[in-house]
Coordinates of N, CA and C in Angstrom, one line a residue:
X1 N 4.4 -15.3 6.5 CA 4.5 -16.6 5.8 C 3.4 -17.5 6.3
X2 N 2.9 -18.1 5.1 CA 2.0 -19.6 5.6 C 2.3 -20.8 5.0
X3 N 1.6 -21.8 5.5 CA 2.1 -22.9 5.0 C 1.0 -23.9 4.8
X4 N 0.4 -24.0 3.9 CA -0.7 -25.1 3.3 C -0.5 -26.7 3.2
X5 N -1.0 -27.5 3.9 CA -1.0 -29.1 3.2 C -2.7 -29.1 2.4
X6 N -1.7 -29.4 1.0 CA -2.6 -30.0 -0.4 C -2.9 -31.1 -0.2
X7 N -3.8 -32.2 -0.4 CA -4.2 -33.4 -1.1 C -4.9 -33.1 -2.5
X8 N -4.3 -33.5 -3.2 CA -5.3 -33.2 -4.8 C -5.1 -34.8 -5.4
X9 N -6.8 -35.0 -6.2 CA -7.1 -35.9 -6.3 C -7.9 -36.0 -7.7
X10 N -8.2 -36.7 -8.2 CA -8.7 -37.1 -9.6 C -7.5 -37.7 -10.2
X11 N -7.6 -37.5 -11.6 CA -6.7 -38.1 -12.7 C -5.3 -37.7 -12.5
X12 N -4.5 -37.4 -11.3 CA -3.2 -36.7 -11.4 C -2.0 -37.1 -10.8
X13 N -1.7 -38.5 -11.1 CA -0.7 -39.4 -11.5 C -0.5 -39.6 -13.0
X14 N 1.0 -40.0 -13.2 CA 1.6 -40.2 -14.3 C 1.0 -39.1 -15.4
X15 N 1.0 -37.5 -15.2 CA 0.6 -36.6 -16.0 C 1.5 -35.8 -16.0
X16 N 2.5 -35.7 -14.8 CA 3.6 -34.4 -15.0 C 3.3 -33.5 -13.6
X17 N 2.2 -34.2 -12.8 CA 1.8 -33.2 -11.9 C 2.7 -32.9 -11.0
X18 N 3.5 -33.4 -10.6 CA 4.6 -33.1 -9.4 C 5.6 -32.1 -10.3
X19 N 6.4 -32.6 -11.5 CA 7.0 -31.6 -12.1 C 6.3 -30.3 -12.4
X20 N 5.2 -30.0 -13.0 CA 4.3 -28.9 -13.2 C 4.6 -28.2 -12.0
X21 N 3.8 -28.7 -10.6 CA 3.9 -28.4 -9.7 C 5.0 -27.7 -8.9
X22 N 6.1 -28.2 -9.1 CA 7.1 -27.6 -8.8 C 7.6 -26.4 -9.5
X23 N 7.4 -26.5 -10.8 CA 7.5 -25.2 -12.2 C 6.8 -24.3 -11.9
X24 N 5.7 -24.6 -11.0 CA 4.9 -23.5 -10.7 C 4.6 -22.5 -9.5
X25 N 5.1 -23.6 -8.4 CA 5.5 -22.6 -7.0 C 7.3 -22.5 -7.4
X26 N 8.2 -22.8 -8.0 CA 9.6 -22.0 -7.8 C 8.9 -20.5 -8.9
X27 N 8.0 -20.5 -9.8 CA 7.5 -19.4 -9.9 C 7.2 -18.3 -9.3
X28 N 6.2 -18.8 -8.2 CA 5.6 -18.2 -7.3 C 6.8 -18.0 -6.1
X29 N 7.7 -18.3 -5.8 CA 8.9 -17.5 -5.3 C 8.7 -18.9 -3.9
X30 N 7.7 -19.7 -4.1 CA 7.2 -20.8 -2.6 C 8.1 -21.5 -2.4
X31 N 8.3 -22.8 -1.0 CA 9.3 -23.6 -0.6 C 8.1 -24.6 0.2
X32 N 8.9 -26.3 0.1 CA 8.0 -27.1 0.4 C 8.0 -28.0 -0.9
X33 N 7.2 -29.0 -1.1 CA 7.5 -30.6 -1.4 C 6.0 -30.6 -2.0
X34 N 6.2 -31.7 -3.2 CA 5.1 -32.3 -4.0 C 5.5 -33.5 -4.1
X35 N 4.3 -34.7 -3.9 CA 5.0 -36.0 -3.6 C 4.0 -36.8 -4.0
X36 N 3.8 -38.3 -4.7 CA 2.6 -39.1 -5.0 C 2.2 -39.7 -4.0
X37 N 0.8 -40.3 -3.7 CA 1.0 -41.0 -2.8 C 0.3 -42.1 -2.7
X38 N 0.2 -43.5 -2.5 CA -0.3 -45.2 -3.0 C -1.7 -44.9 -2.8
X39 N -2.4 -43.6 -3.2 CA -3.9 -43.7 -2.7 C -4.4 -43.3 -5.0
X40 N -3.5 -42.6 -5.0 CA -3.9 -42.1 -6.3 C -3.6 -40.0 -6.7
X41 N -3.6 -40.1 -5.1 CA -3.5 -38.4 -4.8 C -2.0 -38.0 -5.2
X42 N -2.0 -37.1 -4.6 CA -0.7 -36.4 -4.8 C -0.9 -35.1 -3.4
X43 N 0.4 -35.2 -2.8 CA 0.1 -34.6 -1.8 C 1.0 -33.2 -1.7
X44 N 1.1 -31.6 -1.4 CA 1.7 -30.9 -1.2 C 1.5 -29.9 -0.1
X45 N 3.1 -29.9 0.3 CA 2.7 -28.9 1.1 C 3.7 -27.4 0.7
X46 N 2.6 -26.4 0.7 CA 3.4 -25.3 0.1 C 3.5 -24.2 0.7
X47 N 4.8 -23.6 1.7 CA 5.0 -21.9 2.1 C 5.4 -21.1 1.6
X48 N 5.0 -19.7 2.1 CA 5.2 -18.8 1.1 C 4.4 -17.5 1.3
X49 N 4.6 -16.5 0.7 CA 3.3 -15.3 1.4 C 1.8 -15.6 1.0
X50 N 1.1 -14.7 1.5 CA -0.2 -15.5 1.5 C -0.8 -15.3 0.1
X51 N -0.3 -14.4 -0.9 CA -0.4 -13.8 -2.2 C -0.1 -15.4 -2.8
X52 N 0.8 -15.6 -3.1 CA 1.3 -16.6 -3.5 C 0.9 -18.2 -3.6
X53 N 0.5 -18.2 -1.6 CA 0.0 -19.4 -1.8 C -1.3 -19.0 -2.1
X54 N -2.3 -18.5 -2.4 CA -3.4 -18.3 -2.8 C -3.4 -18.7 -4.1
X55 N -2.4 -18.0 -5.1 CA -2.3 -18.1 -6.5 C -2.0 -19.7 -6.8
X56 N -1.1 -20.1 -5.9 CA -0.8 -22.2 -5.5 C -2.4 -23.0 -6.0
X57 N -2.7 -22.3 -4.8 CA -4.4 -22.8 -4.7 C -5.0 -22.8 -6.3
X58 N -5.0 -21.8 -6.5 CA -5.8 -21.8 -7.5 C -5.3 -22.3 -8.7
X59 N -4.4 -22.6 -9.0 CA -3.4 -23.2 -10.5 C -4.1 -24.4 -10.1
X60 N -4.2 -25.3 -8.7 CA -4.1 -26.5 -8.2 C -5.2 -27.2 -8.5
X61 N -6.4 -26.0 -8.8 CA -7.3 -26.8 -9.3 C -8.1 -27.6 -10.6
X62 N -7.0 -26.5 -11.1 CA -7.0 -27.5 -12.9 C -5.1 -28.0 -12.9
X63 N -4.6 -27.7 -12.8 CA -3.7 -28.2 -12.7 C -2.9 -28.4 -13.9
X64 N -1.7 -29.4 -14.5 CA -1.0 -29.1 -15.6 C -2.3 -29.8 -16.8
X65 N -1.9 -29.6 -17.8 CA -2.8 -29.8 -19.1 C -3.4 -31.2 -19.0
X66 N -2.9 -32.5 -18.5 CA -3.3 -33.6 -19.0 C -3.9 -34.0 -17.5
X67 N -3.8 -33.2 -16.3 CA -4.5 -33.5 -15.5 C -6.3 -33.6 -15.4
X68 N -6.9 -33.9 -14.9 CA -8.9 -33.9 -14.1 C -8.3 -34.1 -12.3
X69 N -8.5 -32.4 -12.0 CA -8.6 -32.4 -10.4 C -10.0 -32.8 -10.2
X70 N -10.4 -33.6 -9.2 CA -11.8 -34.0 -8.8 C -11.9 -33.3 -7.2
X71 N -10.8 -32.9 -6.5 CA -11.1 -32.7 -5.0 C -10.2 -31.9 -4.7
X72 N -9.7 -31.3 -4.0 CA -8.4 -30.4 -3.1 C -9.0 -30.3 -1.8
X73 N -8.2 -31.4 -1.0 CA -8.0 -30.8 0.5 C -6.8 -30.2 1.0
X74 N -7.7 -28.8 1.8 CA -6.6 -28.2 1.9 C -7.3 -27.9 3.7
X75 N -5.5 -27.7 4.5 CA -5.3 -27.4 5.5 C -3.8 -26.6 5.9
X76 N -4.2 -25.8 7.0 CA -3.4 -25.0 7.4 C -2.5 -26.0 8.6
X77 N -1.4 -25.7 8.2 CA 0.2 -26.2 8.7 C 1.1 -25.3 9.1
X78 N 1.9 -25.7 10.0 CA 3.1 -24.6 10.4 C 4.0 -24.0 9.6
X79 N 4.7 -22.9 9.6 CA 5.6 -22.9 8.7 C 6.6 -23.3 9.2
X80 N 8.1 -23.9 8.3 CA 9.2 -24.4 8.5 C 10.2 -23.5 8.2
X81 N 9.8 -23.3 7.3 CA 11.3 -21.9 7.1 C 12.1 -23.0 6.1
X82 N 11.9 -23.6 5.6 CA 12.7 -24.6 5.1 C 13.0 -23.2 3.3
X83 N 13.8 -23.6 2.4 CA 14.8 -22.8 1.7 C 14.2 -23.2 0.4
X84 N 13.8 -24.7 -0.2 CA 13.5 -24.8 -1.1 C 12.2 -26.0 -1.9
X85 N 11.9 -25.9 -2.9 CA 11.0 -27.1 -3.1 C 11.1 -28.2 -4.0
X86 N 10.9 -29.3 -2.8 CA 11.5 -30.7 -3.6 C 10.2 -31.9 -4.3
X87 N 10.4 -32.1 -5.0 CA 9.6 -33.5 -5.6 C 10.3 -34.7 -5.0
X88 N 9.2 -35.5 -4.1 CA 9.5 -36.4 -2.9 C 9.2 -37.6 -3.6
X89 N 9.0 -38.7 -3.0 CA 8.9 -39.9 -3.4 C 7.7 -40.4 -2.1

Protein backbone atom coordinates (compact mmCIF):
# COMPACT_ATOMS: atom_id res chain seq x y z
CA UNK A 1 0.00 0.00 0.00
CA UNK A 2 0.87 3.79 -0.69
CA UNK A 3 -0.31 6.81 0.18
CA UNK A 4 -0.16 10.11 -2.02
CA UNK A 5 -0.87 13.86 -0.88
CA UNK A 6 -2.61 15.69 -3.99
CA UNK A 7 -2.78 19.50 -4.42
CA UNK A 8 -4.76 20.09 -7.69
CA UNK A 9 -5.19 23.42 -8.88
CA UNK A 10 -6.82 25.43 -11.69
CA UNK A 11 -10.54 25.85 -12.18
CA UNK A 12 -11.61 23.06 -9.57
CA UNK A 13 -13.89 24.62 -7.01
CA UNK A 14 -17.54 24.67 -7.13
CA UNK A 15 -17.51 21.97 -10.18
CA UNK A 16 -18.20 18.64 -8.34
CA UNK A 17 -14.52 17.94 -7.89
CA UNK A 18 -14.50 16.55 -4.39
CA UNK A 19 -17.74 14.43 -5.11
CA UNK A 20 -16.23 13.15 -8.55
CA UNK A 21 -13.31 12.49 -6.64
CA UNK A 22 -14.64 10.49 -4.24
CA UNK A 23 -16.83 8.44 -7.18
CA UNK A 24 -13.70 7.75 -8.42
CA UNK A 25 -11.22 6.33 -5.89
CA UNK A 26 -14.33 4.29 -3.95
CA UNK A 27 -14.02 2.92 -7.61
CA UNK A 28 -10.59 2.27 -7.53
CA UNK A 29 -11.15 0.19 -4.30
CA UNK A 30 -8.71 3.66 -2.40
CA UNK A 31 -9.23 5.22 1.26
CA UNK A 32 -8.34 8.74 2.39
CA UNK A 33 -10.07 12.37 2.02
CA UNK A 34 -10.75 15.11 -0.71
CA UNK A 35 -11.19 18.49 0.85
CA UNK A 36 -11.23 22.35 -0.60
CA UNK A 37 -8.99 24.50 0.50
CA UNK A 38 -9.12 28.88 0.98
CA UNK A 39 -6.22 28.96 -1.63
CA UNK A 40 -8.60 27.83 -4.65
CA UNK A 41 -6.94 24.08 -4.64
CA UNK A 42 -8.39 21.16 -3.51
CA UNK A 43 -6.32 18.92 -1.68
CA UNK A 44 -6.19 14.83 -1.45
CA UNK A 45 -4.81 12.45 0.03
CA UNK A 46 -5.27 8.97 -1.45
CA UNK A 47 -4.09 5.01 -0.20
CA UNK A 48 -4.33 2.21 -1.96
CA UNK A 49 -2.18 -0.24 -4.19
CA UNK A 50 0.15 1.28 -6.23
CA UNK A 51 -2.09 0.16 -9.49
CA UNK A 52 -4.73 2.14 -8.29
CA UNK A 53 -3.18 5.08 -6.97
CA UNK A 54 -1.46 5.53 -10.27
CA UNK A 55 -4.89 5.22 -12.17
CA UNK A 56 -5.99 8.26 -9.08
CA UNK A 57 -3.12 10.14 -10.60
CA UNK A 58 -4.09 10.10 -13.77
CA UNK A 59 -8.10 10.73 -13.75
CA UNK A 60 -6.62 13.76 -11.49
CA UNK A 61 -5.45 15.43 -14.25
CA UNK A 62 -8.41 16.33 -16.27
CA UNK A 63 -10.54 15.65 -13.72
CA UNK A 64 -14.61 15.72 -13.61
CA UNK A 65 -16.17 17.34 -16.88
CA UNK A 66 -16.49 21.04 -15.76
CA UNK A 67 -13.15 21.04 -14.23
CA UNK A 68 -9.33 22.99 -16.02
CA UNK A 69 -6.54 21.23 -13.88
CA UNK A 70 -3.58 23.74 -14.34
CA UNK A 71 -0.99 21.91 -11.77
CA UNK A 72 -0.96 18.57 -9.48
CA UNK A 73 1.34 18.44 -6.65
CA UNK A 74 2.07 15.37 -5.70
CA UNK A 75 4.02 13.79 -2.70
CA UNK A 76 4.66 10.71 -1.05
CA UNK A 77 2.99 10.22 2.58
CA UNK A 78 2.66 7.43 5.00
CA UNK A 79 0.08 5.10 4.94
CA UNK A 80 -2.63 5.09 7.68
CA UNK A 81 -4.59 2.08 7.23
CA UNK A 82 -7.46 4.17 7.67
CA UNK A 83 -10.98 2.00 6.16
CA UNK A 84 -12.57 4.67 4.14
CA UNK A 85 -12.83 7.88 1.94
CA UNK A 86 -14.25 11.06 3.17
CA UNK A 87 -15.11 14.60 1.60
CA UNK A 88 -13.64 17.04 4.35
CA UNK A 89 -14.31 20.54 4.84
Amino acid sequence: MIRKRILVRGEVQGVGFRYHSRGQALRLGLVGYVRNRPDGSVELEIEGPEESVSRMLRWLHTGPRYAVVTALEVSDVTPTGEAEFLITR
